[in-house]
Tab-separated table of C-alpha atoms in Angstrom:
chain	number	residue	atom	x	y	z
I	20	UNK	CA	0.336	0.038	-0.305
I	21	UNK	CA	1.505	3.448	-1.241
I	22	UNK	CA	2.356	5.938	1.852
I	23	UNK	CA	-0.116	8.762	2.222
I	24	UNK	CA	0.641	11.771	0.976
I	25	UNK	CA	-2.274	14.218	2.499
I	26	UNK	CA	-5.149	14.406	4.867
I	27	UNK	CA	-8.494	12.901	3.400
I	28	UNK	CA	-11.259	15.887	3.627
I	29	UNK	CA	-12.605	14.646	6.710
I	30	UNK	CA	-9.550	14.372	8.509
I	31	UNK	CA	-8.671	18.080	7.418
I	32	UNK	CA	-12.406	18.742	8.560
I	33	UNK	CA	-11.471	17.407	11.779
I	34	UNK	CA	-8.383	19.757	12.282
I	35	UNK	CA	-10.167	22.535	11.098
I	36	UNK	CA	-12.660	21.992	13.761
I	37	UNK	CA	-10.180	21.690	16.244
I	38	UNK	CA	-7.972	24.859	14.796
I	39	UNK	CA	-11.453	27.072	15.173
I	40	UNK	CA	-11.905	25.782	18.713
I	41	UNK	CA	-8.283	26.974	19.601
I	42	UNK	CA	-8.919	30.066	17.405
I	43	UNK	CA	-12.142	31.444	19.518
I	44	UNK	CA	-9.934	30.637	23.170
I	45	UNK	CA	-7.210	32.343	21.678
I	46	UNK	CA	-8.726	35.777	20.206
I	47	UNK	CA	-10.773	35.886	23.700
I	48	UNK	CA	-7.670	35.510	25.927
I	49	UNK	CA	-5.911	38.128	23.821
I	50	UNK	CA	-9.248	40.710	23.698
I	51	UNK	CA	-8.949	40.218	27.610
I	52	UNK	CA	-5.043	40.652	27.555
I	53	UNK	CA	-5.888	43.921	25.367
I	54	UNK	CA	-8.874	45.173	27.575
I	55	UNK	CA	-6.636	44.782	31.064
I	56	UNK	CA	-3.669	46.674	28.916
I	57	UNK	CA	-5.945	49.809	27.684
I	58	UNK	CA	-7.739	49.516	31.013
I	59	UNK	CA	-11.258	49.145	29.659
I	60	UNK	CA	-12.569	46.785	32.263
I	61	UNK	CA	-11.507	49.410	35.094
I	62	UNK	CA	-13.062	52.443	36.812
I	63	UNK	CA	-9.939	53.515	38.864
I	64	UNK	CA	-7.795	56.554	38.315
I	65	UNK	CA	-4.358	54.573	38.466
I	66	UNK	CA	-3.607	56.018	34.688
I	67	UNK	CA	-4.448	59.586	35.669
I	68	UNK	CA	-3.757	60.077	39.269
I	69	UNK	CA	-0.475	61.135	39.960
I	70	UNK	CA	1.717	58.384	42.142
I	71	UNK	CA	4.619	58.292	44.546
I	72	UNK	CA	4.657	54.834	44.933
I	73	UNK	CA	8.026	53.726	43.357
I	74	UNK	CA	8.068	50.148	43.990
I	75	UNK	CA	4.406	49.896	42.965
I	76	UNK	CA	4.941	51.633	39.829
I	77	UNK	CA	7.770	49.173	39.243
I	78	UNK	CA	5.663	46.420	39.906
I	79	UNK	CA	2.623	47.457	37.631
I	80	UNK	CA	5.362	48.269	34.941
I	81	UNK	CA	6.857	44.742	35.061
I	82	UNK	CA	3.366	43.470	35.265
I	83	UNK	CA	2.007	45.300	31.965
I	84	UNK	CA	5.704	44.494	30.061
I	85	UNK	CA	5.183	40.701	30.726
I	86	UNK	CA	1.551	41.193	29.571
I	87	UNK	CA	2.459	42.953	26.291
I	88	UNK	CA	4.803	39.757	25.160
I	89	UNK	CA	1.939	37.118	26.772
I	90	UNK	CA	-0.267	38.973	24.055
I	91	UNK	CA	2.513	39.416	21.498
I	92	UNK	CA	2.867	34.956	21.872
I	93	UNK	CA	-0.847	35.035	21.387
I	94	UNK	CA	-1.029	37.033	18.164
I	95	UNK	CA	2.053	35.165	16.608
I	96	UNK	CA	-0.362	32.050	18.042
I	97	UNK	CA	-3.487	33.741	16.259
I	98	UNK	CA	-1.667	33.689	13.117
I	99	UNK	CA	-0.479	30.294	13.021
I	100	UNK	CA	-3.771	29.175	13.484
I	101	UNK	CA	-5.065	31.477	10.577
I	102	UNK	CA	-2.113	29.874	8.560
I	103	UNK	CA	-3.023	26.437	9.306
I	104	UNK	CA	-6.495	27.260	8.349
I	105	UNK	CA	-5.218	28.503	4.910
I	106	UNK	CA	-3.144	24.805	4.112
I	107	UNK	CA	-6.365	22.999	4.854
I	108	UNK	CA	-8.085	25.396	2.081
I	109	UNK	CA	-5.277	24.554	-0.103
I	110	UNK	CA	-4.876	20.907	1.134
I	111	UNK	CA	-1.422	21.026	2.108
I	112	UNK	CA	-1.735	20.744	5.953
I	113	UNK	CA	-0.338	18.407	8.391
I	114	UNK	CA	2.622	17.618	5.250
I	115	UNK	CA	6.173	18.554	7.172
I	116	UNK	CA	7.778	21.398	5.144
I	117	UNK	CA	10.753	19.775	5.294
I	118	UNK	CA	10.650	16.479	4.576
I	119	UNK	CA	7.316	16.387	2.442
I	120	UNK	CA	5.797	13.509	5.049
I	121	UNK	CA	2.874	13.484	6.834
I	122	UNK	CA	2.915	14.896	9.983
I	123	UNK	CA	1.607	12.274	12.623
I	124	UNK	CA	-2.140	13.495	13.711
I	125	UNK	CA	-1.188	12.951	17.757
I	126	UNK	CA	1.247	16.150	16.950
I	127	UNK	CA	-1.298	17.920	14.538
I	128	UNK	CA	-4.125	17.377	17.878
I	129	UNK	CA	-1.759	18.675	20.122
I	130	UNK	CA	0.371	21.519	18.194
I	131	UNK	CA	-2.552	22.468	15.092
I	132	UNK	CA	-0.134	25.184	13.338
I	133	UNK	CA	2.555	22.865	13.377
I	134	UNK	CA	4.366	22.649	10.072
I	135	UNK	CA	7.330	20.207	11.435
I	136	UNK	CA	6.824	16.908	12.550
I	137	UNK	CA	8.988	16.435	15.697
I	138	UNK	CA	11.725	14.881	14.138
I	139	UNK	CA	12.155	17.560	11.699
I	140	UNK	CA	12.307	19.988	14.600
I	141	UNK	CA	14.822	18.244	16.060
I	142	UNK	CA	16.871	18.160	13.083
I	143	UNK	CA	16.425	21.603	12.864
I	144	UNK	CA	17.778	22.412	16.386
I	145	UNK	CA	20.958	21.079	15.742
């Protein structure tokens, strides 16, 4: 029996559902982070009142920087999921971009935006 070169339409549909679920969660989390960063959900005066508490300001700045970093990672994750949906449309989803072989389903279920198998990823890091 010949080795499979692409996933069937039914399998691609399963992956599309997984990606859409992860996308909805990722967008929700990203939107929540952005609301915190822009003080949308807050009625306090932290960003307008003068304060002289240097340690608290430093802590708040560090928290904000961490949140910005997390939001950037989340945005990159969303872009990866969008690219995966495009690969599903093109029927190239799940194909290792180095070896051209199919990425195992288990990996795609765990990391649906993956473009490399675990082996290719490990070889790339060497």
